[in-house]
Amino acid sequence: MTLIEGQQVKLAADLRVTGAVTVAGDSPTEAGAIAGYLSLAAGTEGTVERVNEDQPQSQEVREYVRLKSLLDDFGHQMPPGSRKQLEEQVGSLEPAWTAYQEQKLRVTVRVRFDNGFVLDDAREDVFTSA
């Protein structure tokens, strides 16, 4: 199921939230001590505030995107030798690009529950439509 901002959702399973505790607005690198854990029951309802579609990119994928863009935009203006070298570089990075495109897209959401709690970076598959 694809979630959208503003959609009413509920938890599909019980969750146990653990991790470092920080005061809102503080730097995440200055995490405080763990304060135990928080359990959220299946069926707890809330509203989707944000949807993040993240797919981690390797250095090779970022380089492929950069070089492919350069080739597409300026390849026709390049000297033949430079263009051939750039085409070879793009070609050598194509397997990494193909593998990246075949990966499943990772979608996380930020949900504000009706009880006031906010859960951020949660996988979308732990929610169902309310």
Short mmCIF file of C-alpha atoms in Angstrom, two decimals:
data_model
loop_
_atom_site.label_atom_id
_atom_site.label_comp_id
_atom_site.label_asym_id
_atom_site.label_seq_id
_atom_site.Cartn_x
_atom_site.Cartn_y
_atom_site.Cartn_z
CA MET A 1 0.00 0.00 0.00
CA THR A 2 1.32 3.44 -0.86
CA LEU A 3 0.77 6.01 1.87
CA ILE A 4 0.18 9.70 1.17
CA GLU A 5 0.46 12.79 3.35
CA GLY A 6 -2.69 13.50 5.33
CA GLN A 7 -3.91 9.91 5.16
CA GLN A 8 -5.41 8.35 8.30
CA VAL A 9 -3.57 5.14 9.21
CA LYS A 10 -3.36 2.64 12.03
CA LEU A 11 -0.62 0.32 13.19
CA ALA A 12 -0.87 -3.16 11.72
CA ALA A 13 1.28 -4.71 14.47
CA ASP A 14 2.47 -4.00 18.00
CA LEU A 15 5.66 -1.92 17.98
CA ARG A 16 8.37 -1.57 20.58
CA VAL A 17 10.34 1.62 20.08
CA THR A 18 13.86 1.79 21.56
CA GLY A 19 16.81 4.08 21.02
CA ALA A 20 18.57 7.20 22.15
CA VAL A 21 16.49 10.03 23.56
CA THR A 22 17.13 13.66 22.59
CA VAL A 23 15.25 16.86 23.25
CA ALA A 24 13.47 18.16 20.15
CA GLY A 25 15.67 20.76 18.51
CA ASP A 26 18.93 19.40 20.00
CA SER A 27 21.64 17.98 17.81
CA PRO A 28 21.05 14.29 17.07
CA THR A 29 24.78 13.67 17.61
CA GLU A 30 24.37 14.63 21.28
CA ALA A 31 22.01 11.80 22.11
CA GLY A 32 21.04 11.26 25.72
CA ALA A 33 20.80 8.03 27.63
CA ILE A 34 18.30 5.36 26.64
CA ALA A 35 15.16 5.85 28.70
CA GLY A 36 13.77 2.36 28.31
CA TYR A 37 11.28 1.59 25.59
CA LEU A 38 7.86 2.59 24.41
CA SER A 39 5.23 0.13 23.21
CA LEU A 40 2.60 1.13 20.67
CA ALA A 41 -0.35 -1.22 20.25
CA ALA A 42 -1.65 -2.48 16.94
CA GLY A 43 -4.67 -0.41 15.92
CA THR A 44 -3.26 2.90 17.24
CA GLU A 45 -4.43 5.52 14.75
CA GLY A 46 -2.72 8.59 13.41
CA THR A 47 -2.10 10.80 10.41
CA VAL A 48 0.74 10.56 7.90
CA GLU A 49 2.70 13.82 8.04
CA ARG A 50 5.49 12.99 5.60
CA VAL A 51 6.44 10.22 3.17
CA ASN A 52 10.12 9.61 2.42
CA GLU A 53 11.06 7.52 -0.59
CA ASP A 54 14.66 6.66 0.03
CA GLN A 55 16.84 4.37 -1.93
CA PRO A 56 20.43 4.47 -0.74
CA GLN A 57 22.83 5.26 -3.58
CA SER A 58 26.35 3.90 -3.80
CA GLN A 59 29.25 6.05 -4.95
CA GLU A 60 29.15 4.23 -8.30
CA VAL A 61 25.48 5.08 -8.82
CA ARG A 62 26.01 8.75 -7.98
CA GLU A 63 28.98 8.84 -10.37
CA TYR A 64 26.91 7.17 -13.13
CA VAL A 65 24.14 9.77 -12.73
CA ARG A 66 26.67 12.61 -12.81
CA LEU A 67 28.58 11.34 -15.84
CA LYS A 68 25.45 10.29 -17.77
CA SER A 69 24.00 13.76 -17.24
CA LEU A 70 27.24 15.33 -18.44
CA LEU A 71 27.26 13.10 -21.52
CA ASP A 72 23.59 13.75 -22.33
CA ASP A 73 23.86 17.53 -21.87
CA PHE A 74 27.29 18.28 -23.32
CA GLY A 75 28.43 15.15 -25.18
CA HIS A 76 27.58 16.60 -28.56
CA GLN A 77 29.90 19.57 -27.89
CA MET A 78 32.87 17.51 -26.68
CA PRO A 79 35.88 16.58 -28.76
CA PRO A 80 35.52 13.01 -30.07
CA GLY A 81 38.29 11.62 -27.83
CA SER A 82 36.80 13.12 -24.65
CA ARG A 83 33.31 11.98 -25.58
CA LYS A 84 34.56 8.41 -26.25
CA GLN A 85 36.34 8.34 -22.87
CA LEU A 86 33.21 9.59 -21.11
CA GLU A 87 31.06 7.01 -22.89
CA GLU A 88 33.44 4.26 -21.71
CA GLN A 89 33.24 5.52 -18.11
CA VAL A 90 29.43 5.58 -18.27
CA GLY A 91 29.42 2.08 -19.78
CA SER A 92 31.62 0.70 -17.00
CA LEU A 93 29.20 2.05 -14.37
CA GLU A 94 26.04 0.77 -16.09
CA PRO A 95 25.91 -2.56 -14.18
CA ALA A 96 25.79 -0.68 -10.86
CA TRP A 97 23.03 1.58 -12.24
CA THR A 98 21.00 -1.40 -13.47
CA ALA A 99 21.31 -3.17 -10.11
CA TYR A 100 20.26 0.03 -8.33
CA GLN A 101 17.14 0.36 -10.47
CA GLU A 102 16.15 -3.24 -9.75
CA GLN A 103 16.24 -2.70 -5.97
CA LYS A 104 12.97 -2.23 -4.14
CA LEU A 105 12.30 1.38 -3.19
CA ARG A 106 12.51 1.94 0.58
CA VAL A 107 9.60 4.06 1.81
CA THR A 108 9.42 5.45 5.33
CA VAL A 109 6.82 7.71 6.91
CA ARG A 110 6.35 10.18 9.73
CA VAL A 111 3.07 9.58 11.54
CA ARG A 112 1.50 11.72 14.27
CA PHE A 113 -0.68 9.44 16.37
CA ASP A 114 -3.97 10.64 17.80
CA ASN A 115 -2.48 10.32 21.30
CA GLY A 116 0.21 12.91 20.42
CA PHE A 117 3.16 10.60 19.80
CA VAL A 118 5.15 11.05 16.60
CA LEU A 119 6.89 8.13 14.93
CA ASP A 120 9.42 9.13 12.29
CA ASP A 121 11.33 6.99 9.77
CA ALA A 122 8.93 4.07 10.24
CA ARG A 123 8.56 1.56 7.42
CA GLU A 124 5.29 2.06 5.57
CA ASP A 125 4.45 -1.64 5.76
CA VAL A 126 3.68 -1.45 9.50
CA PHE A 127 0.63 0.72 8.75
CA THR A 128 -2.75 0.05 7.19
CA SER A 129 -5.41 2.49 6.09
CA ALA A 130 -7.73 3.51 8.96
#
